[in-house]
Short mmCIF file of C-alpha atoms in Angstrom, two decimals:
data_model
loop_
_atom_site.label_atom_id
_atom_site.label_comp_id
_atom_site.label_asym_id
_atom_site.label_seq_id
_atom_site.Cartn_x
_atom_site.Cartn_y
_atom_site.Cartn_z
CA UNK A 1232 -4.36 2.79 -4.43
CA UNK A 1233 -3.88 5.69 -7.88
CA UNK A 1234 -0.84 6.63 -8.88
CA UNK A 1235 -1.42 10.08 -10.44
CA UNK A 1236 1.05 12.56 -8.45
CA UNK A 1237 4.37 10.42 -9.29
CA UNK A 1238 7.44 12.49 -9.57
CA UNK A 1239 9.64 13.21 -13.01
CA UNK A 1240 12.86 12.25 -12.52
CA UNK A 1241 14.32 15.35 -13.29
CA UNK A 1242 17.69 16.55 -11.48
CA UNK A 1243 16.61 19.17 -8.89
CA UNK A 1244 18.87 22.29 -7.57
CA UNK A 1245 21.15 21.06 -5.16
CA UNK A 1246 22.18 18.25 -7.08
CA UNK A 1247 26.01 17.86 -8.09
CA UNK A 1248 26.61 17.85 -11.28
CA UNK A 1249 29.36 15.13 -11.46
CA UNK A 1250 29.24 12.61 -13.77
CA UNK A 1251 26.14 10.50 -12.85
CA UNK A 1252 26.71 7.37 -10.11
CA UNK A 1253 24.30 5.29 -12.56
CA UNK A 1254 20.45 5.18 -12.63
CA UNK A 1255 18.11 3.19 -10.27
CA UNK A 1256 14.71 2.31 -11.33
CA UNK A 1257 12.24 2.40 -8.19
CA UNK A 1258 8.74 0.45 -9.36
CA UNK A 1259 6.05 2.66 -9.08
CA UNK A 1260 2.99 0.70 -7.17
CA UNK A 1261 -0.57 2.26 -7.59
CA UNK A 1262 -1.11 3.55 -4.13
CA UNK A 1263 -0.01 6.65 -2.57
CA UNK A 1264 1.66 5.50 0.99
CA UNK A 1265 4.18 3.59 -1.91
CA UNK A 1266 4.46 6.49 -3.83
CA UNK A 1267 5.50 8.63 -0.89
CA UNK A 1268 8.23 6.47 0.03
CA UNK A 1269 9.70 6.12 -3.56
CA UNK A 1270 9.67 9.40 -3.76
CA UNK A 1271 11.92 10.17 -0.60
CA UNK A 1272 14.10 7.14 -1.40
CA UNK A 1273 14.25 8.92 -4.81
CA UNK A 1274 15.22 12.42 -3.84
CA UNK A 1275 18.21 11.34 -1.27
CA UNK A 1276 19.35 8.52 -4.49
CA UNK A 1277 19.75 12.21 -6.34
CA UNK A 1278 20.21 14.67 -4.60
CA UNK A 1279 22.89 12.99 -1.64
CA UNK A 1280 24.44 10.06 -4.16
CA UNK A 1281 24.25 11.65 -7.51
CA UNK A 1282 21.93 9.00 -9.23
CA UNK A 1283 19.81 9.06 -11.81
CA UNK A 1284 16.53 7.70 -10.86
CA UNK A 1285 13.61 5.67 -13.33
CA UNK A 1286 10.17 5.93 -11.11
CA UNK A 1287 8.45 3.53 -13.99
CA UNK A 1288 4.59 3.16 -12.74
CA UNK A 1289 3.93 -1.03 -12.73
CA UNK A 1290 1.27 -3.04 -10.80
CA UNK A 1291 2.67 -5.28 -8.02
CA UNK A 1292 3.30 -8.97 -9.98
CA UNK A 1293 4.78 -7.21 -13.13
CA UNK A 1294 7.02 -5.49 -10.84
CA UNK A 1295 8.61 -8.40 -9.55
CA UNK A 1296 8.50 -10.00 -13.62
CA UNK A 1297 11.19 -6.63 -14.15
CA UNK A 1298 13.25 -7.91 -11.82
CA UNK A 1299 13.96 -10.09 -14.69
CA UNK A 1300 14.35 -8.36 -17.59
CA UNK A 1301 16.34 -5.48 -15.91
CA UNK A 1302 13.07 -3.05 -16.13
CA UNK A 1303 13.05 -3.06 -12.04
CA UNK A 1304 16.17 -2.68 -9.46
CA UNK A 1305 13.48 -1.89 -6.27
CA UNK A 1306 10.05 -2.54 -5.24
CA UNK A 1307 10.19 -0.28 -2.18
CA UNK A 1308 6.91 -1.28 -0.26
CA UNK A 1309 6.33 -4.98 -0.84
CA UNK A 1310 3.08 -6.08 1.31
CA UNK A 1311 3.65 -10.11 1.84
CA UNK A 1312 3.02 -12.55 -0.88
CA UNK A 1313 4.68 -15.74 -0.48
CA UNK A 1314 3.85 -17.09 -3.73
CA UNK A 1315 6.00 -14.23 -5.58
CA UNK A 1316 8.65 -14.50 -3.14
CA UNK A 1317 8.92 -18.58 -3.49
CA UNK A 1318 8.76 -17.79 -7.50
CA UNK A 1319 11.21 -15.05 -8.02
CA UNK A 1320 13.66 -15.10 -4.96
CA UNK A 1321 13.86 -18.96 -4.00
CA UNK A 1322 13.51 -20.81 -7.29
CA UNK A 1323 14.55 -17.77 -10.01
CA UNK A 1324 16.65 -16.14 -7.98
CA UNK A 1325 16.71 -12.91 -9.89
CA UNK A 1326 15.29 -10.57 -6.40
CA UNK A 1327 16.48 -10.28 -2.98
CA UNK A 1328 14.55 -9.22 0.64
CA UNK A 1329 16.09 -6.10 1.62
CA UNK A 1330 14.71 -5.34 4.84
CA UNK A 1331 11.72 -3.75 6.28
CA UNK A 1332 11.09 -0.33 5.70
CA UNK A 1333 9.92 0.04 9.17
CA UNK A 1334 5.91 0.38 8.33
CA UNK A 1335 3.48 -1.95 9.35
CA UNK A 1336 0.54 -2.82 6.63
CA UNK A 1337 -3.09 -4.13 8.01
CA UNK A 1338 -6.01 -4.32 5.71
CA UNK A 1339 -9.20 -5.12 5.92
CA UNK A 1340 -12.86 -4.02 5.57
CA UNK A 1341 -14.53 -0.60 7.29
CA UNK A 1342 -17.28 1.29 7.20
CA UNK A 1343 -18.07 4.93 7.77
CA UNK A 1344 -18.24 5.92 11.98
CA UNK A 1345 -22.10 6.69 11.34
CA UNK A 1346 -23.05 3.28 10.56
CA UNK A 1347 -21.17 1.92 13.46
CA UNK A 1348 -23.29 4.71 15.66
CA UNK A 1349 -25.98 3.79 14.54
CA UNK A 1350 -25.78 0.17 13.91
CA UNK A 1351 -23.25 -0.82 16.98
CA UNK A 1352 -23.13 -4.54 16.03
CA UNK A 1353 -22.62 -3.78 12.51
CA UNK A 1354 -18.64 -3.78 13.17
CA UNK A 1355 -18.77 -7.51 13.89
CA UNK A 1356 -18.85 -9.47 10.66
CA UNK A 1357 -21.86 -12.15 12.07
CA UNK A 1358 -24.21 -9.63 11.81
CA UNK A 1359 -23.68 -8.29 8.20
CA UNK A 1360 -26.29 -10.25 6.17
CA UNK A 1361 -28.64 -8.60 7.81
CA UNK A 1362 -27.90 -5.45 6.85
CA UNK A 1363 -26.91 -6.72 3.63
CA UNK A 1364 -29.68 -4.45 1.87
CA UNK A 1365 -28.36 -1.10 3.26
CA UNK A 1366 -25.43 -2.13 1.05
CA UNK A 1367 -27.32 -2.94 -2.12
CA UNK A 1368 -26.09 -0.89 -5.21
CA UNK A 1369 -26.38 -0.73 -9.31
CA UNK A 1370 -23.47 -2.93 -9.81
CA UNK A 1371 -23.81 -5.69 -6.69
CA UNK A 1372 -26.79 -7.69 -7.64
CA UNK A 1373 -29.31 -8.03 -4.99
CA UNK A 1374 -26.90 -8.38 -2.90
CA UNK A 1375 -24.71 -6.21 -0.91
CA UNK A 1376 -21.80 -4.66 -2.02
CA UNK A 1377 -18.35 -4.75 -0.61
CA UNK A 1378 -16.61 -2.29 -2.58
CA UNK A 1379 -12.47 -3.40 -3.39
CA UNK A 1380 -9.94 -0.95 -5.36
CA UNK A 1381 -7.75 -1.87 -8.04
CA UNK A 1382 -7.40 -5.73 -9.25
CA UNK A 1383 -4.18 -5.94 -8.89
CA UNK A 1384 -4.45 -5.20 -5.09
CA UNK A 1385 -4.04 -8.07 -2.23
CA UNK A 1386 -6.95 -9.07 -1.27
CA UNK A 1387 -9.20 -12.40 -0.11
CA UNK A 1388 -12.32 -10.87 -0.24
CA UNK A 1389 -13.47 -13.22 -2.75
CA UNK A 1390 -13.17 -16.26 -0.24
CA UNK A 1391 -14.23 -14.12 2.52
CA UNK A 1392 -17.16 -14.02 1.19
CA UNK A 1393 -18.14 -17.26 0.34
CA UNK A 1394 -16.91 -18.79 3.22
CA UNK A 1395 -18.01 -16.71 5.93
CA UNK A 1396 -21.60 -16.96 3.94
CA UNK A 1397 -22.37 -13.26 3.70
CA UNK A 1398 -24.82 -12.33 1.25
CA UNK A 1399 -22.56 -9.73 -0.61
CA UNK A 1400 -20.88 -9.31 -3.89
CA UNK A 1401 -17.34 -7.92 -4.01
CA UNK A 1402 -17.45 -4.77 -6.28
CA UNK A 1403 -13.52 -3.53 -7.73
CA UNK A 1404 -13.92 0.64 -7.49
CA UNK A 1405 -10.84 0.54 -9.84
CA UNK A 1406 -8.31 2.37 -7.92
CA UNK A 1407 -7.05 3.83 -4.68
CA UNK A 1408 -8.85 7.36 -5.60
CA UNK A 1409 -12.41 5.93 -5.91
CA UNK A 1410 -12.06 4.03 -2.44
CA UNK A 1411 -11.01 7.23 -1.15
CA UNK A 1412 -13.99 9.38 -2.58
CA UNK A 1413 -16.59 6.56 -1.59
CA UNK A 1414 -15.12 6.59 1.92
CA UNK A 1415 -15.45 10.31 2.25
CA UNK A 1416 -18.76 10.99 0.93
CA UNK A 1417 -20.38 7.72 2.90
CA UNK A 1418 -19.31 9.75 6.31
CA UNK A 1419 -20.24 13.15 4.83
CA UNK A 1420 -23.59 12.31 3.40
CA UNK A 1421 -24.40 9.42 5.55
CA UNK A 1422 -24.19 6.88 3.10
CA UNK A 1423 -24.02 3.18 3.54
CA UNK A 1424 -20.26 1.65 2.56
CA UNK A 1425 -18.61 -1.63 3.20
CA UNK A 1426 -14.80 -1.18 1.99
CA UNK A 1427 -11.63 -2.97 1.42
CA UNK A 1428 -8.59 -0.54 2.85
CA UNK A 1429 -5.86 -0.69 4.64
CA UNK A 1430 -3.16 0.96 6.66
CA UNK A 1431 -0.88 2.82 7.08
CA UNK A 1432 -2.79 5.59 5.22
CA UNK A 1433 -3.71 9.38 5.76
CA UNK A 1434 -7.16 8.73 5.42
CA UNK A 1435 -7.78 8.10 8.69
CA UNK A 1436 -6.64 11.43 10.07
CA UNK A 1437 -9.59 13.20 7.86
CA UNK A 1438 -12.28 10.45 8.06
CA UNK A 1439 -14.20 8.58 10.61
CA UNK A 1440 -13.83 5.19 9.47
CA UNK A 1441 -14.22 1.68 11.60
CA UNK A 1442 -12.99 -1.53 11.28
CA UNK A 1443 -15.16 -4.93 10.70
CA UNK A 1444 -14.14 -7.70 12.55
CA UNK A 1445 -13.78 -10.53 10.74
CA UNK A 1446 -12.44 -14.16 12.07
CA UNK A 1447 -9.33 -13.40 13.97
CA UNK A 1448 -6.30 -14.60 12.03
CA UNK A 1449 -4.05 -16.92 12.89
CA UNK A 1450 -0.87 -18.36 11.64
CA UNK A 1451 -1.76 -20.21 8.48
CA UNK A 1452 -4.97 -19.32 8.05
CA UNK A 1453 -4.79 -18.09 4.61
CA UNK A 1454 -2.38 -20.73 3.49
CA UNK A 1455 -5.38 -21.91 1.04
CA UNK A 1456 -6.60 -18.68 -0.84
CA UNK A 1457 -9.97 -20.59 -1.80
CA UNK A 1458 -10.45 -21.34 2.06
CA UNK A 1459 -9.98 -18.03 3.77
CA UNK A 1460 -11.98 -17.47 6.41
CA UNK A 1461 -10.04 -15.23 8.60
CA UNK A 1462 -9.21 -11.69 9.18
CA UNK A 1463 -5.55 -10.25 7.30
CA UNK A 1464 -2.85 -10.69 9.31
CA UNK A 1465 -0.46 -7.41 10.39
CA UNK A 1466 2.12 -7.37 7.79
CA UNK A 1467 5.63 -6.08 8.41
CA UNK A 1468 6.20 -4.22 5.00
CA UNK A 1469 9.39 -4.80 3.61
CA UNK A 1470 11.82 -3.77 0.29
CA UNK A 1471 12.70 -6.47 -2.76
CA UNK A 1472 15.62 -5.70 -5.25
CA UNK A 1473 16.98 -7.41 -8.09
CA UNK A 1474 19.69 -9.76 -7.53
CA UNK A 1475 21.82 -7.91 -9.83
CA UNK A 1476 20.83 -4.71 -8.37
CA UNK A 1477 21.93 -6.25 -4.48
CA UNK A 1478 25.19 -7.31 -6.25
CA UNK A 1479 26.46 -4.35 -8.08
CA UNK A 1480 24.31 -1.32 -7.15
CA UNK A 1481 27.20 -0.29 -4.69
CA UNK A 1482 25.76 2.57 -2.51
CA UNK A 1483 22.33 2.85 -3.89
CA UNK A 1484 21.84 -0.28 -2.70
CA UNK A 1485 22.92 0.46 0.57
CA UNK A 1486 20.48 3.26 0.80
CA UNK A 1487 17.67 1.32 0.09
CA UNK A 1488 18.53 -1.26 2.59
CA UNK A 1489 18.99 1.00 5.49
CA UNK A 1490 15.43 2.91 4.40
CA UNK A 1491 13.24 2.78 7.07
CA UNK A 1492 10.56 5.00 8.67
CA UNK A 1493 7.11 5.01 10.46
CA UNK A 1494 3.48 5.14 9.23
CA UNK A 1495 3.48 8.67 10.30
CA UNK A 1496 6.43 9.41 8.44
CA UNK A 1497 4.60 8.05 5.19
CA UNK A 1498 1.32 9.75 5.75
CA UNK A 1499 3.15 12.96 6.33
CA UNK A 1500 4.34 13.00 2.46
CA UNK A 1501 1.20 10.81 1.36
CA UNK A 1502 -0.95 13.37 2.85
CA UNK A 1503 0.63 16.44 0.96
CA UNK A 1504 1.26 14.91 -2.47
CA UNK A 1505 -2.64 14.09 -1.88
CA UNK A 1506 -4.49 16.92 -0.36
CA UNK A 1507 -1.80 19.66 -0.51
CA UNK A 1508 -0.69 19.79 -4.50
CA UNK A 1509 2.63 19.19 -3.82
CA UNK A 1510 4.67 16.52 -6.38
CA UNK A 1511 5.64 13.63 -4.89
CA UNK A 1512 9.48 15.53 -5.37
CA UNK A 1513 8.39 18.39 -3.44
CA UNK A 1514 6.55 16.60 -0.49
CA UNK A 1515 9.65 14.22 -0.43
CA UNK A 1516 11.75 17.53 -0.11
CA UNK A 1517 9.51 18.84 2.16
CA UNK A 1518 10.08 16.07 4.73
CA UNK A 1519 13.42 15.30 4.25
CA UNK A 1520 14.08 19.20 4.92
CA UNK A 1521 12.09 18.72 8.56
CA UNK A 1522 13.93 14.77 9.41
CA UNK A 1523 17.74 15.66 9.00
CA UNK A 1524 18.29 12.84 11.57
CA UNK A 1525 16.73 10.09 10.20
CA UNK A 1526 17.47 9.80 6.62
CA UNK A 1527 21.26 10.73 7.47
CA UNK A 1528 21.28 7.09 9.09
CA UNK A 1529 20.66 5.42 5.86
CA UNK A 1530 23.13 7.27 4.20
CA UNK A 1531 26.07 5.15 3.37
CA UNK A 1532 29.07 6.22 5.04
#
C-alpha cells in the first residue's frame, strides 16, 4: 500500500475565504484505496466547511498513538484490529468508532490468472507445496516465496505458514507499489507469484488475478495470532477519531461520521490518482464533481 500521490493541503478555488472553521488532521495510511478517501473527505472539509486540513502520512499503529498527543483527529479507513481498539478506545479512551465508511476490506493471497489456467488446483492452498519451487526466488531460501507489502500492513501470513505446513517463506516487497508491479508483470510475462493483497482495490479491473483458498474462516479463528490457520475474514471498514476530536470538532466531525461510499466509489479516485496523474485533490474533485448526491448526504445540515 505507497503513499506517494498524497494531496497538499493547500486552499483550492472555490473555497470561501472566511476566517478558517479550524484544521482537521486526516492520518495518511500507506495505501492508495485510504488515500483516495482522505482525499475526498479532505476536499468537502475545505472546500463545503471552510477547514483547514493536515493530511500527515503515518503507518497504521502510530496513527492511533496521535490520537494521543493531538498529532491525529481521523484515521479514515481503519481495517479491524481489536488489540488497538481494546488499547486506545476501551482502556485509554483517547479515540472513538465513527462508523463504517461503507467499504468492505478482504485480503488474502492470489496469484496471476495464468497459473490458475494452467495449474487449476493451484488456487486451493493443499496443493501449494508442491509447487513450492515455481515460487523459489533470491530472497526466499529454498523455499517458496509468498511475497507481503509493507510491515506495517495486517497480515497472518507468518502463522499461515507454519501452521498450514507450506514450504514457503514470507517475503515483505516493502510497499503497496512493489505488490502492484510484481502482480502486473507475473500476468504479463507469465511469471510465477504468490501475493498478499486485498480488496477493495483497482487492481483488479486491469489484472487477472485469483484468489487462494485458504481454511475457511470462522468466528474466532484468529483470536490467537501464533495459531492462525484460517482464511481473513470480510472486514466491514470503518472510521476512528480522537475523543477530543468526537467532542469538540463540531461539523467536521459530523462529516466524517456520515462518510460513506462503495468500493467502486474508492477505486474510481484510487484508480486516477494511480494510473491517470491526477493528485489525490484533483481525482477527489473529479468525483465529487460527477456524485453531487451522495456526498451532499454527509453534509451537515
Amino acid at each position: 500500500m505507497d503513499s506517494s500521490s498524497t494531496s497538499t493541503a493547500a486552499p483550492q478555488a472555490g473555497a470561501t475565504s472566511a476566517a478558517s472553521a479550524g484544521t482537521v488532521k486526516i492520518a495518511i495510511n500507506p495505501w492508495v484505496g485510504y488515500e483516495a478517501s482522505a482525499n475526498v473527505v479532505a476536499y468537502l472539509l475545505k472546500n463545503e466547511l471552510n477547514y483547514n486540513v493536515e493530511l500527515p502520512e503515518i503507518k497504521e499503529q502510530l496513527a492511533w498513538e496521535g490520537f494521543e498527543t493531538g498529532d491525529v483527529d481521523v484515521i479514515i479507513e481503519n481495517w479491524g484490529h481489536p488489540d488497538l481498539k481494546k488499547q486506545f478506545i476501551e482502556e485509554k479512551k483517547t479515540a472513538q468508532e465513527a462508523g463504517s465508511t461503507g467499504n468492505k476490506g478482504i485480503i488474502g493471497w492470489y496469484v496471476p490468472k495464468w497459473m490458475a489456467d494452467k495449474y487449476p488446483d493451484i488456487t486451493d492452498y493443499k496443493n501449494l507445496n508442491k509447487y513450492a519451487d515455481l515460487f523459489k526466488t533470491s530472497e526466499s531460501g529454498g523455499k517458496g516465496q509468498l511475497l507481503d507489502g509493507d510491515p506495517s500492513y495486517v497480515t497472518n501470513d507468518e502463522a499461515l505458514v507454519k501452521n498450514l505446513k507450506l514450504n514457503f517463506k514470507v517475503v515483505t516487497g516493502g510497499s503497496e507499489a512493489a505488490l502492484l508491479k510484481s502482480a502486473t508483470q507475473a500476468q504479463e510475462q507469465k511469471k510465477a507469484l504468490l501475493f498478499y493483497f486485498w480488496t477493495p482495490h483497482w487492481i483488479f479491473d486491469k489484472v487477472d488475478l485469483v484468489r487462494v483458498n485458504l481454511p475457511a474462516y470462522t468466528e474466532g479463528c484468529d483470536a490467537d495470532p501464533k495459531k492462525v490457520a484460517c482464511d481473513y475474514p470480510e472486514m466491514d471498514l470503518d472510521k476512528i477519531v480522537s475523543t477530543k476530536f468526537a467532542q469538540t470538532g463540531g461539523k467536521a466531525y459530523e462529516l466524517v461520521k456520515n462518510f460513506t461510499w462503495t468500493n467502486e466509489d474508492q477505486n474510481a479516485v484510487a484508480n486516477d490518482m494511480t494510473n491517470n496523474g491526477m493528485t489525490g485533490e484533483e481525482a477527489a474533485k473529479k468525483w465529487i464533481e460527477a456524485n453531487p448526491a451522495k456526498w451532499q448526504a454527509w453534509i451537515p445540515k
